[in-house]
Coordinates of C-alpha atoms in Angstrom, one line a residue:
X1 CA 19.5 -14.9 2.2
X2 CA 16.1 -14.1 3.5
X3 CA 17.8 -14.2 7.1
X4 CA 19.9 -10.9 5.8
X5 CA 17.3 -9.0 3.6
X6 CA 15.3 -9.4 7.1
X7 CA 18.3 -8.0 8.9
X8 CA 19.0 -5.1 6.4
X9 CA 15.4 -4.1 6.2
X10 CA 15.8 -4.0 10.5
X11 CA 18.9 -1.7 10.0
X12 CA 17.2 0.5 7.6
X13 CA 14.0 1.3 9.4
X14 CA 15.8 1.7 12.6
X15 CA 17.8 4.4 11.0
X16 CA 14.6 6.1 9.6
X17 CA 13.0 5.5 12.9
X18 CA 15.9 7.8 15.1
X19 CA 15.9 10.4 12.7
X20 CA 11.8 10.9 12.5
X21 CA 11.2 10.3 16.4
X22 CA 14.3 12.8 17.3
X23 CA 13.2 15.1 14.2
X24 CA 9.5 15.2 16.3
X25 CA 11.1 15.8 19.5
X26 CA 13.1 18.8 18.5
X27 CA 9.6 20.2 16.7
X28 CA 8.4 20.6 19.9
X29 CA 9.0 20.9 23.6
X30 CA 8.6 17.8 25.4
X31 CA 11.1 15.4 26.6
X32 CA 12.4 12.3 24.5
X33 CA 10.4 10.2 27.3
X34 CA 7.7 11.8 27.3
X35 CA 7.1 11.9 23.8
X36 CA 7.0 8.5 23.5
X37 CA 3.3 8.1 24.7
X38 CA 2.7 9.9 20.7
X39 CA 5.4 8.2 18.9
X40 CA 4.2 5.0 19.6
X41 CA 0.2 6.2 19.8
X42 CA 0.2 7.2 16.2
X43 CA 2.3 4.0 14.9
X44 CA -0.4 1.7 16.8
X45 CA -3.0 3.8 15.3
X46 CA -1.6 3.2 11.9
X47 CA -1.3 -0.4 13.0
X48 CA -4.9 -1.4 13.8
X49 CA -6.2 1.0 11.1
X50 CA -3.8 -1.1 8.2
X51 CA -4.6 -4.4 9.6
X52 CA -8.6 -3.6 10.2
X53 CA -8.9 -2.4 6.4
X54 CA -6.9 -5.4 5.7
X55 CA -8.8 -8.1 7.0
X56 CA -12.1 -6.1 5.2
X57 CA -10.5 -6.0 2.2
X58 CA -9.1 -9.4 1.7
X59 CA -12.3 -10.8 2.6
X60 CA -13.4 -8.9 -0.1
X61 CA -10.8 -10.0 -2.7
X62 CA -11.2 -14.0 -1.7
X63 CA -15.2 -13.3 -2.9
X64 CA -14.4 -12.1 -6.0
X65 CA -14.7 -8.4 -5.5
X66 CA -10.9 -7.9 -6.5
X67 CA -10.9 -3.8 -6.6
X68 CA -12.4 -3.2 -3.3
X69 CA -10.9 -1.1 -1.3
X70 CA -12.2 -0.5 1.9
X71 CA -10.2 2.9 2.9
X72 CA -12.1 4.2 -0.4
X73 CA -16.1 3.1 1.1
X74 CA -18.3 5.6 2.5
X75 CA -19.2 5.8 6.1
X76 CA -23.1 5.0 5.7
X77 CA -22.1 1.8 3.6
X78 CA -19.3 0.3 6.2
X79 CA -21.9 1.1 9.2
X80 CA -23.6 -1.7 7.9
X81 CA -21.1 -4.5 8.9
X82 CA -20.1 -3.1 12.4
X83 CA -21.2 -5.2 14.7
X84 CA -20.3 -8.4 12.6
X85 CA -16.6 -6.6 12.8
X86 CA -16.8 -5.8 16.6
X87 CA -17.4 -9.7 17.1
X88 CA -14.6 -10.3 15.1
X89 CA -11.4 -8.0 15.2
X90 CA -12.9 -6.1 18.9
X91 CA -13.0 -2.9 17.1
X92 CA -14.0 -1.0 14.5
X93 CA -13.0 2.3 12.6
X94 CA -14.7 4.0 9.6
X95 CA -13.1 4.5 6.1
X96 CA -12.9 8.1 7.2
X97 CA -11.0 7.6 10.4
X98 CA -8.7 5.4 8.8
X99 CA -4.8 6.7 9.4
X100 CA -4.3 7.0 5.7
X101 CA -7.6 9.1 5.0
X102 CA -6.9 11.5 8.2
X103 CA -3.3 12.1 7.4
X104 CA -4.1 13.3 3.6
X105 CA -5.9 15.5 5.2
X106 CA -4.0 16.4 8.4
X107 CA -2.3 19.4 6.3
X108 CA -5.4 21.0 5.4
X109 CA -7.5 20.3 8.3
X110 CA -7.3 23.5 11.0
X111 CA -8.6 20.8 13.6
X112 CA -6.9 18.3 13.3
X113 CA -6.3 18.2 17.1
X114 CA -10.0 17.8 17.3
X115 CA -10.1 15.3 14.8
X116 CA -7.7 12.8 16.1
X117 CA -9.5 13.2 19.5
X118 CA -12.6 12.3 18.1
X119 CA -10.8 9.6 16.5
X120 CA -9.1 8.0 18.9
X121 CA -12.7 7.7 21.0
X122 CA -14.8 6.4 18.4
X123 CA -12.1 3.7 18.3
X124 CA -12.2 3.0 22.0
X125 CA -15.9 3.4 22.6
X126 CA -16.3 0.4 19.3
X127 CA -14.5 -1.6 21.4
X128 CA -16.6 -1.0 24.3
X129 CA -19.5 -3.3 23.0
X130 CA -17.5 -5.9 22.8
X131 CA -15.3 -8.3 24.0
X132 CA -12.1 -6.2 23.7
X133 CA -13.8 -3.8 26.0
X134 CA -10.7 -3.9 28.5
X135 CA -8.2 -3.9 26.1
X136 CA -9.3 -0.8 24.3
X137 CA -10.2 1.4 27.4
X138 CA -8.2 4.7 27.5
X139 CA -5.3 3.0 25.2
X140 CA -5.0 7.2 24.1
X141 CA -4.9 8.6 27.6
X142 CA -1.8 9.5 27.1
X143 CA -1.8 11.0 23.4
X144 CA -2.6 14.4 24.7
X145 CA -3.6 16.7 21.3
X146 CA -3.9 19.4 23.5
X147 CA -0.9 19.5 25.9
X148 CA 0.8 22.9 25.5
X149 CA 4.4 20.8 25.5
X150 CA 3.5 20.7 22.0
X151 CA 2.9 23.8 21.0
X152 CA 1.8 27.2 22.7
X153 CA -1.2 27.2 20.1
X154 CA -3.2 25.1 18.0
X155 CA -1.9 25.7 14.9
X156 CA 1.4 25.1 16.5
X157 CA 0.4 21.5 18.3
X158 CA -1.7 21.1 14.9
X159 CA 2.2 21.1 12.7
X160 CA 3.9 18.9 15.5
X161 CA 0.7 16.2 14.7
X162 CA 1.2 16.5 10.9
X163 CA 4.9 15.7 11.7
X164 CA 3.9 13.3 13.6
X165 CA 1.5 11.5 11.1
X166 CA 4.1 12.2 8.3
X167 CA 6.7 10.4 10.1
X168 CA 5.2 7.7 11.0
X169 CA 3.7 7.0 7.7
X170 CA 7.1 7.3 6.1
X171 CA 8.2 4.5 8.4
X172 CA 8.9 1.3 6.3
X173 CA 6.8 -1.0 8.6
X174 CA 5.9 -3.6 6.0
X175 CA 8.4 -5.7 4.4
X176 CA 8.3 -5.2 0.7
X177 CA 8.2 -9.0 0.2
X178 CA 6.5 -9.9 3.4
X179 CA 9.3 -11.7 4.5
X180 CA 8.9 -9.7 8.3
X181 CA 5.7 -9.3 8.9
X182 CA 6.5 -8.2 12.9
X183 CA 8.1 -4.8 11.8
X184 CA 6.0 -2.8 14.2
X185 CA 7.2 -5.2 17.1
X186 CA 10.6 -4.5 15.7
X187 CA 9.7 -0.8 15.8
X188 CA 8.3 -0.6 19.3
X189 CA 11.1 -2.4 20.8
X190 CA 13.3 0.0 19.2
X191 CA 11.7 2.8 20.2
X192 CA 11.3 1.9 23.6
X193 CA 15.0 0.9 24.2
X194 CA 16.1 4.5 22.7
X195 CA 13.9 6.9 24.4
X196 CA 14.7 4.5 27.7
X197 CA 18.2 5.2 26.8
X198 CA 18.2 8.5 27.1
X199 CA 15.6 9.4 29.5
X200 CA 17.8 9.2 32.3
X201 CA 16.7 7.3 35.2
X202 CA 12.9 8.3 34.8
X203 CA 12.8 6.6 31.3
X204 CA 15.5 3.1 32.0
X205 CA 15.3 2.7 35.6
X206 CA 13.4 -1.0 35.2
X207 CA 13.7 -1.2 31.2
X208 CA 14.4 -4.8 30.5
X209 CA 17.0 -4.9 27.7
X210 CA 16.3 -7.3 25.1
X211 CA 19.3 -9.8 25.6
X212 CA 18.4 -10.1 29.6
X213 CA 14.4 -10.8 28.6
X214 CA 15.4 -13.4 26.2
X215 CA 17.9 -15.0 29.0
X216 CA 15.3 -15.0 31.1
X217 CA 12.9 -16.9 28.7
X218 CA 15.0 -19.3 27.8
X219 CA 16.1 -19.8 31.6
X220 CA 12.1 -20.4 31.7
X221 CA 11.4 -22.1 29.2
X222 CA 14.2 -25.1 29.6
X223 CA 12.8 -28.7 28.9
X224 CA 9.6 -27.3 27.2
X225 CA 7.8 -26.7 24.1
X226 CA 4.7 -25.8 25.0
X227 CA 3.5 -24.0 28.6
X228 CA 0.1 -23.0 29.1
X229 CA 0.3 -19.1 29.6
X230 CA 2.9 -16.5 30.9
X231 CA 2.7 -14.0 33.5
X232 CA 4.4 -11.2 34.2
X233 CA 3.4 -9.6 38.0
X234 CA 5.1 -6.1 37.1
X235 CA 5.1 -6.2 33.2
X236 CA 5.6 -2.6 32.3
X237 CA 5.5 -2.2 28.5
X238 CA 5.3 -6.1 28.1
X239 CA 8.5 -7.1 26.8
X240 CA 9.5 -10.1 28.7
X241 CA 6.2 -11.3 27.7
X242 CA 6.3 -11.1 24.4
X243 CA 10.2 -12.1 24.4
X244 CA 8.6 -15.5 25.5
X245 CA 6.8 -15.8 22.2
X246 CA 9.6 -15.1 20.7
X247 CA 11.5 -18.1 22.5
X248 CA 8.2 -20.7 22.2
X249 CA 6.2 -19.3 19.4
X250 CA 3.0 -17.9 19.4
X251 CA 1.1 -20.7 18.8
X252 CA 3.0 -22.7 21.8
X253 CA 1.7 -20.2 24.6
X254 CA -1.7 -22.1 24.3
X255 CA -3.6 -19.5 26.7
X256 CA -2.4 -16.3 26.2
X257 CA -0.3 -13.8 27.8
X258 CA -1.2 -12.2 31.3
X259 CA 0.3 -9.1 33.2
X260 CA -0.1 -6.6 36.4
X261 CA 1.1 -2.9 36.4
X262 CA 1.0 0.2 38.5
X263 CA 1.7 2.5 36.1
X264 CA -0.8 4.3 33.5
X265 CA 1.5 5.7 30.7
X266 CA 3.8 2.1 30.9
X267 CA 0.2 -0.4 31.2
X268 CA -1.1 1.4 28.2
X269 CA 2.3 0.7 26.3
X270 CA 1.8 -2.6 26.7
X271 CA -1.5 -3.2 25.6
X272 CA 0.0 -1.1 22.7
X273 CA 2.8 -3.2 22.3
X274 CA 0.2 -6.4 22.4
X275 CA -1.3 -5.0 19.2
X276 CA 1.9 -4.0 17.5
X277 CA 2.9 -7.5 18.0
X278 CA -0.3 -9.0 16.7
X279 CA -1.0 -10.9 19.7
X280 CA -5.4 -10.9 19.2
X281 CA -7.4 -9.2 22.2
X282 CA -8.4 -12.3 23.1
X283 CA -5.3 -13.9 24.0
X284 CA -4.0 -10.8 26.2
X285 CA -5.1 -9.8 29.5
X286 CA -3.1 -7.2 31.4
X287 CA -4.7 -4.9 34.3
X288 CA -3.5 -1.6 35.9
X289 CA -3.5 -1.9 40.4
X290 CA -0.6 -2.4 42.7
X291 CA 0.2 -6.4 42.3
X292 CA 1.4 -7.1 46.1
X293 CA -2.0 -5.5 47.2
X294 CA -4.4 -6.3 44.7
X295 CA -3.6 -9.1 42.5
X296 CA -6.3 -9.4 39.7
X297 CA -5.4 -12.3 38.2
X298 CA -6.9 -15.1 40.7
X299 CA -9.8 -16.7 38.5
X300 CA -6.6 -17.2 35.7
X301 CA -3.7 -18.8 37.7
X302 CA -1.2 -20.8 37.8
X303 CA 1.0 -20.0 35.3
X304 CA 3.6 -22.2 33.4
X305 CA 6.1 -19.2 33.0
X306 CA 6.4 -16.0 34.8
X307 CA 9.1 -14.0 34.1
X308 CA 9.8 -10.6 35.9
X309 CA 12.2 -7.4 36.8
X310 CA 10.2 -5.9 39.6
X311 CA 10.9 -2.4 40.9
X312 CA 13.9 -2.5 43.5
X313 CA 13.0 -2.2 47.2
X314 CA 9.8 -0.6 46.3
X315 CA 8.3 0.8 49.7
X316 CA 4.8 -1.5 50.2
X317 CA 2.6 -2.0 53.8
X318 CA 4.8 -5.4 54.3
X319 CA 5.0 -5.3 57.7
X320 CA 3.2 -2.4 58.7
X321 CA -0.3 -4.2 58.2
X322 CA -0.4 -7.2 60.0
X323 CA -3.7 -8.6 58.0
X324 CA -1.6 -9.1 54.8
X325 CA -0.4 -12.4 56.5
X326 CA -3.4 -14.0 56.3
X327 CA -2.9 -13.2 52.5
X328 CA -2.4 -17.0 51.0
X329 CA 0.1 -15.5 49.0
X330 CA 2.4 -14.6 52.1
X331 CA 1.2 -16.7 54.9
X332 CA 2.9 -20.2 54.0
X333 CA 6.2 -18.2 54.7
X334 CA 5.4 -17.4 58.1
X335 CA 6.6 -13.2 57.6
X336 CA 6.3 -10.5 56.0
X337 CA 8.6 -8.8 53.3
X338 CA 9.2 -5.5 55.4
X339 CA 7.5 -2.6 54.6
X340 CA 10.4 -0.9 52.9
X341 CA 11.0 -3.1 50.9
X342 CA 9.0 -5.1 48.4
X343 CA 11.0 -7.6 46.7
X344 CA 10.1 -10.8 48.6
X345 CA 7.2 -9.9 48.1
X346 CA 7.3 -9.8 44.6
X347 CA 9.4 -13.8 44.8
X348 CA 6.6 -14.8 47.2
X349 CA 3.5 -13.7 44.6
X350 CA 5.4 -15.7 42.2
X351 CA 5.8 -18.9 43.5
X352 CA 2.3 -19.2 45.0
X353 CA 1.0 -18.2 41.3
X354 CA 3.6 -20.9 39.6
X355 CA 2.5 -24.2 38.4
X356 CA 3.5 -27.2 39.6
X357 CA 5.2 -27.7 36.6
X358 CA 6.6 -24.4 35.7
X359 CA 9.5 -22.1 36.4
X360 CA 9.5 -18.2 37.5
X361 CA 12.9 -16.2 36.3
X362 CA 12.7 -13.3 38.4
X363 CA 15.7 -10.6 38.0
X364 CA 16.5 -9.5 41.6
X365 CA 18.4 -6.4 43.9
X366 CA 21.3 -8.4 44.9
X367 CA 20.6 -7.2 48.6
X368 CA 17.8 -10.0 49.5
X369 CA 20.3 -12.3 48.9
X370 CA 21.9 -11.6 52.2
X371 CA 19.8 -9.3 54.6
X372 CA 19.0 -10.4 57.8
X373 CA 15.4 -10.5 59.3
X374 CA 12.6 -11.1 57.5
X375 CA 14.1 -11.1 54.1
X376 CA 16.3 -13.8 55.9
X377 CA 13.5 -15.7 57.1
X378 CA 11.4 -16.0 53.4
X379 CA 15.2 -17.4 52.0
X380 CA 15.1 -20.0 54.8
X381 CA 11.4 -21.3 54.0
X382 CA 12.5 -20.9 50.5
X383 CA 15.4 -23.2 50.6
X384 CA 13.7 -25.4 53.9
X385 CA 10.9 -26.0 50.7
X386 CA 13.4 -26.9 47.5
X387 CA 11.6 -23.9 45.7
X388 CA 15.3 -22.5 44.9
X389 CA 16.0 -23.6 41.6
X390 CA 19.2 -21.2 41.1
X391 CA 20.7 -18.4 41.4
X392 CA 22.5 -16.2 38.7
X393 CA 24.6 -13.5 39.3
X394 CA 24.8 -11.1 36.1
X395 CA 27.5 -8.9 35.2
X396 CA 27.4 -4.8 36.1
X397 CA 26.1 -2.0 34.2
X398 CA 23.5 -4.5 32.2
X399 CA 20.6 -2.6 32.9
X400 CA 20.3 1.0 31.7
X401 CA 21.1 3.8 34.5
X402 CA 21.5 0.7 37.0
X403 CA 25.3 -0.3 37.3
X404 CA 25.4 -2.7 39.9
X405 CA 25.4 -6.6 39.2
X406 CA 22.2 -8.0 40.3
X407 CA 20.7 -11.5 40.2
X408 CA 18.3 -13.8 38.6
X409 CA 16.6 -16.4 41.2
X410 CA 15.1 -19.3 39.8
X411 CA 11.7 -20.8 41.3
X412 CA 10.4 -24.2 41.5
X413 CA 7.9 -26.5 42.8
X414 CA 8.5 -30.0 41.3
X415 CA 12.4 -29.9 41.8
X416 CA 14.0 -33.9 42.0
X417 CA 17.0 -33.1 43.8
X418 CA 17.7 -31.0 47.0
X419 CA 20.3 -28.3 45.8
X420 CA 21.0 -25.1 44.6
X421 CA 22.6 -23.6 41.4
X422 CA 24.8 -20.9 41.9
X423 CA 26.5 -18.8 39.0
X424 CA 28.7 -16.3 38.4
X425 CA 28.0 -14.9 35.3
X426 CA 29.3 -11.6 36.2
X427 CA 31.9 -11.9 33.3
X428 CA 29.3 -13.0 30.7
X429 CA 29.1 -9.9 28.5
X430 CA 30.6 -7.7 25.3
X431 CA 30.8 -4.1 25.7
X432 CA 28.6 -1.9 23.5
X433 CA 29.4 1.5 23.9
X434 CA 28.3 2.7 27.6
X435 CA 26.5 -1.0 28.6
X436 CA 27.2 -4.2 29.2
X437 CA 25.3 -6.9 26.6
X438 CA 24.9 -10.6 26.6
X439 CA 26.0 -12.0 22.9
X440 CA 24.4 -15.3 21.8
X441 CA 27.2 -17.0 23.3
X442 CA 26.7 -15.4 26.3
X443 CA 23.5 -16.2 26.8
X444 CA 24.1 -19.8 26.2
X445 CA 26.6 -20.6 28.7
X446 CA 24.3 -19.4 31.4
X447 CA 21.5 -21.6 30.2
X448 CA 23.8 -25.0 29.6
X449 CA 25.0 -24.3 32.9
X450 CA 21.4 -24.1 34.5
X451 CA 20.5 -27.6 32.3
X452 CA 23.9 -29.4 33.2
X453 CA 24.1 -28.7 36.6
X454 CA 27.4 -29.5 37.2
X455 CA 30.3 -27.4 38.9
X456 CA 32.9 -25.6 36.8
X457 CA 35.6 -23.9 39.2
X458 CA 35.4 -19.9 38.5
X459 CA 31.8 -20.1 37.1
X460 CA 29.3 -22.4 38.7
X461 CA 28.7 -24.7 41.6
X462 CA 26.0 -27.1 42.8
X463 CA 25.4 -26.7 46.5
X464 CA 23.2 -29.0 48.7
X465 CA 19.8 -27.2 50.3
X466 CA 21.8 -28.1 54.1
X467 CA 24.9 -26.3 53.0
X468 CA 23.1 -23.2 52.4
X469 CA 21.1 -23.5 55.5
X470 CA 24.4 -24.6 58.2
X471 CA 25.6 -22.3 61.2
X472 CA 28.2 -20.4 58.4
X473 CA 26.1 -19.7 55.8
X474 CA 23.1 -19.2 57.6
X475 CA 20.9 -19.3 54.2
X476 CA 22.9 -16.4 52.8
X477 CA 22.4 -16.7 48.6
X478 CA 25.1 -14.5 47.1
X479 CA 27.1 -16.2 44.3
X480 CA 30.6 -15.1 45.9
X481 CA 29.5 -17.2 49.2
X482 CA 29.7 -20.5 46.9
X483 CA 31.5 -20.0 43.9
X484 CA 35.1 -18.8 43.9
X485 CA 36.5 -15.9 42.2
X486 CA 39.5 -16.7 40.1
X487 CA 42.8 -14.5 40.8
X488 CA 43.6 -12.8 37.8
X489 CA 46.6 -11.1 39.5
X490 CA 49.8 -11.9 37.7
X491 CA 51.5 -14.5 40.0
X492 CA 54.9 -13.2 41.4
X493 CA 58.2 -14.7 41.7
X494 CA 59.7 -13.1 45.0
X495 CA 62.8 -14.8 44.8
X496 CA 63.5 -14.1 41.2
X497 CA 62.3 -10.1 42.1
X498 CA 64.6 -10.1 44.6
X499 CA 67.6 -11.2 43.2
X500 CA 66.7 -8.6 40.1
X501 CA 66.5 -5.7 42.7
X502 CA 69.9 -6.8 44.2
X503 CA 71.1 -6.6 41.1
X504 CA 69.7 -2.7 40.4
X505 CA 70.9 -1.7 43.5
X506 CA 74.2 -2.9 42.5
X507 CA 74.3 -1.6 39.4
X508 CA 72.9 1.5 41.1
X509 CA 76.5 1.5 43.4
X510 CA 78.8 0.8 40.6
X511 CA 77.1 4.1 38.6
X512 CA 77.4 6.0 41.9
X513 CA 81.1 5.7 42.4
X514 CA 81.5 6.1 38.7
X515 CA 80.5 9.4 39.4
X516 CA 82.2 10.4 42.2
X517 CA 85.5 9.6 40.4
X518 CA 84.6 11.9 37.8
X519 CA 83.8 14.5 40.6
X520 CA 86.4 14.0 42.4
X521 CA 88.9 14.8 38.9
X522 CA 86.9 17.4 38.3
X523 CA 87.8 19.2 41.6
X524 CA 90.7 18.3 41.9

């Protein structure tokens, strides 16, 4: 029962979700994608201001003090316990910057632009003397209360942010019961996957769906109960990070969570989405700087778990700079991914970040499976190693805006036996609506065949290290070299279809002169 009052409180605050999010859209003039950065801004504002006065005011209630309420103190009196709070949630906001005090008066307030500016700093310079410091900075960069794309004027850009506060208030992110206590998670991930949907290639391009993160968690996580942290080398908003505490449970990621990404607006959505998930500031740590050339996570590798969809062929030095091979990262391979294209690159950070214990699932362009040259040469001191745990070929039009199958490769240091997995899970899917999904079902085939490791004809083979290196296959690691694709094609009988078209044509004869008699009396 509490499995489907869960379920319908999902289905109901989706639905109010879509309507307010496309309702704010249409108020003003900037793209689905683009206003996402405010969406999901003023719900993680409401978050941390609800949880801060929260945590005040239970403290309060467990003291005695049952009527406190800390959204109804005066500034001067909660100035008084600010750095106690900085030490202990790595923030701190005033009663008066709360989200439920600004929004009663967002209506009224002919600066309310102003306000929320002045808001959203005071929240990020509190954090600043603290330990959160990093996880704080410029979190509102993108929440711009002064960009004309919503509104020509203040007062217009001033109604688009009462909208805005409205809507998001109105959003049923508490369970009534506290039954779901993750339904800002819920929220963000929602969010994310709709405006991803239909943003085109700018917005979905390297959205990870939820089905494929959880695959590749589980793909992961097999044998384990426990890993020490997870790392994700191109995390954009975070969600195959946090699908991993989905999979293990919070409290069995003992370290914390760690991620790398290039991109401003996505690296703030996933320190966002950290919060929104209630993982603490002190168990997260993601940076912003290109991964391949400046890796900031040194001091806090190896990992147990990295799971990843990197960017496709994205153009790096590679080649082009001959000092990145004394990078440790690269070197033990002897080459360098080629400038053009970054994905070995990417498999090669991995592994040298991986535990000896632990696994990478990295999603992959299927192309690096079989290029020649350099890409060629990493696959041969891959396999020449026993790093190549398997190899999992998933079915088209998965990913949003990307309809070609691609791959998950499997990474290992501590393998016992001297082979490679392939599968062909390229049939592994339901349809829903435009995409491809993975059901439950799905997603458990693929990972009993990755723990049985035994071949099934049509689906999955084991194939030795030497067979994949030999004079034929020349370390090629596409599925179709090893696993064969069943004939579907209905099987004909030639015999039996020729003897039926001997009898058409004879039947075809016997009309024929049927009719010429009849001409023949007719003309005569």
């Amino acid at each position: 029962m509490a499995d489907i009052k869960i379920n319908q409180e999902r289905e109901e605050l989706f639905r109010k979700i879509y309507k307010i999010a496309t309702d704010l859209v249409h108020a003003g003039h900037v793209s689905e994608w683009d206003f996402k950065s405010y969406v999901l801004g003023t719900m993680f504002y409401r978050y941390i201001s609800e949880n801060f006065a929260a945590y005040i005011n239970k403290g309060e209630h467990a003291a005695g003090n049952k009527d406190f309420d800390y959204a109804k103190m005066s500034d001067a009196e909660a100035e008084s316990a600010r750095e106690g709070l900085i030490q202990e949630k790595g923030f701190f906001i005033l009663p008066s910057e709360l989200f439920c005090n600004v929004r009663e008066r967002a209506d009224k307030d002919e600066n309310l632009n102003e306000t929320l500016e002045r808001v959203f700093k005071n929240i990020e310079s509190s954090a600043a003397t603290g330990a959160a410091e990093s996880d704080f900075a410029g979190l509102f960069d993108d929440f711009d209360v002064n960009a004309k794309a919503i509104g020509e004027t203040v007062a217009k850009r001033n109604k688009v942010l009462v909208a805005l506060l409205n809507g998001v208030a109105e959003m049923p992110l508490f369970s009534n019961d506290g039954i779901n206590a993750d339904m800002f998670g819920d929220a963000y991930e929602y969010l994310m996957g709709m405006y991803a949907a239909n943003a085109g290639k700018k917005g979905g391009q390297y959205f990870t769906p939820a089905d494929v993160s959880e695959l590749l968690s589980r793909l992961g996580t097999i044998g384990k109960t426990k890993i020490n942290k997870v790392y994700d080398p191109a995390c954009g908003s975070g969600s195959l990070l946090l699908k991993a505490e989905k999979v293990l449970g919070k409290e069995n990621i003992e370290q914390g969570f760690y991620g790398q990404e290039i991109d401003l607006t996505t690296y703030n959505l996933c320190r966002i989405n950290m919060f929104l998930h209630n993982i603490p500031f002190d168990k997260f740590n993601i940076v912003r700087e290109d991964t391949l050339l400046s890796p900031m996570h040194w001091d806090d590798q190896p990992f147990d778990l990295i799971v990843s969809n990197p960017p496709f062929s994205v153009p790096w030095e590679g080649d082009k700079n001959p000092l990145l091979i004394n990078d440790p990262r690269f070197a033990p391979a002897g080459v360098l991914a080629p400038a053009g294209k970054g994905d070995m690159a990417f498999i090669l950070h991995a592994l040298s970040w991986l535990s000896a214990s632990g696994t990478a699932a990295i999603v992959c362009f299927p192309g690096i499976m079989q290029r020649p040259g350099a890409e060629q040469k990493i696959r041969k001191y891959l396999v020449d190693n026993n790093f190549v745990d398997a190899i999992i070929q998933l079915p088209a039009n998965l990913f949003l805006n990307v309809g070609i199958s691609v791959d998950i490769m499997l990474l290992k240091k501590n393998k016992t036996d001297n082979s490679i997995l392939f599968v062909d899970a390229s049939n592994e899917f339901v349809k829903v609506t435009k995409n491809n999904r993975f059901s439950e079902e799905n997603i458990a085939r693929i990972v009993s065949a990755v723990v049985e490791r035994k071949n099934e004809k049509y689906f999955c083979r084991v194939v030795l290290n030497d067979e994949v290196g030999n004079k034929d296959n020349n370390y090629n690691l596409s599925v179709s070299t090893y696993v064969e694709v069943e004939d579907t094609r209905e099987v004909i009988d030639i015999v039996k279809l020729n003897a039926e078209i001997e009898e058409i044509v004879a039947r075809e004869n016997a009309l024929r002169d049927e009719i010429n008699k009849i001409i023949a009396e007719i003309e005569g």
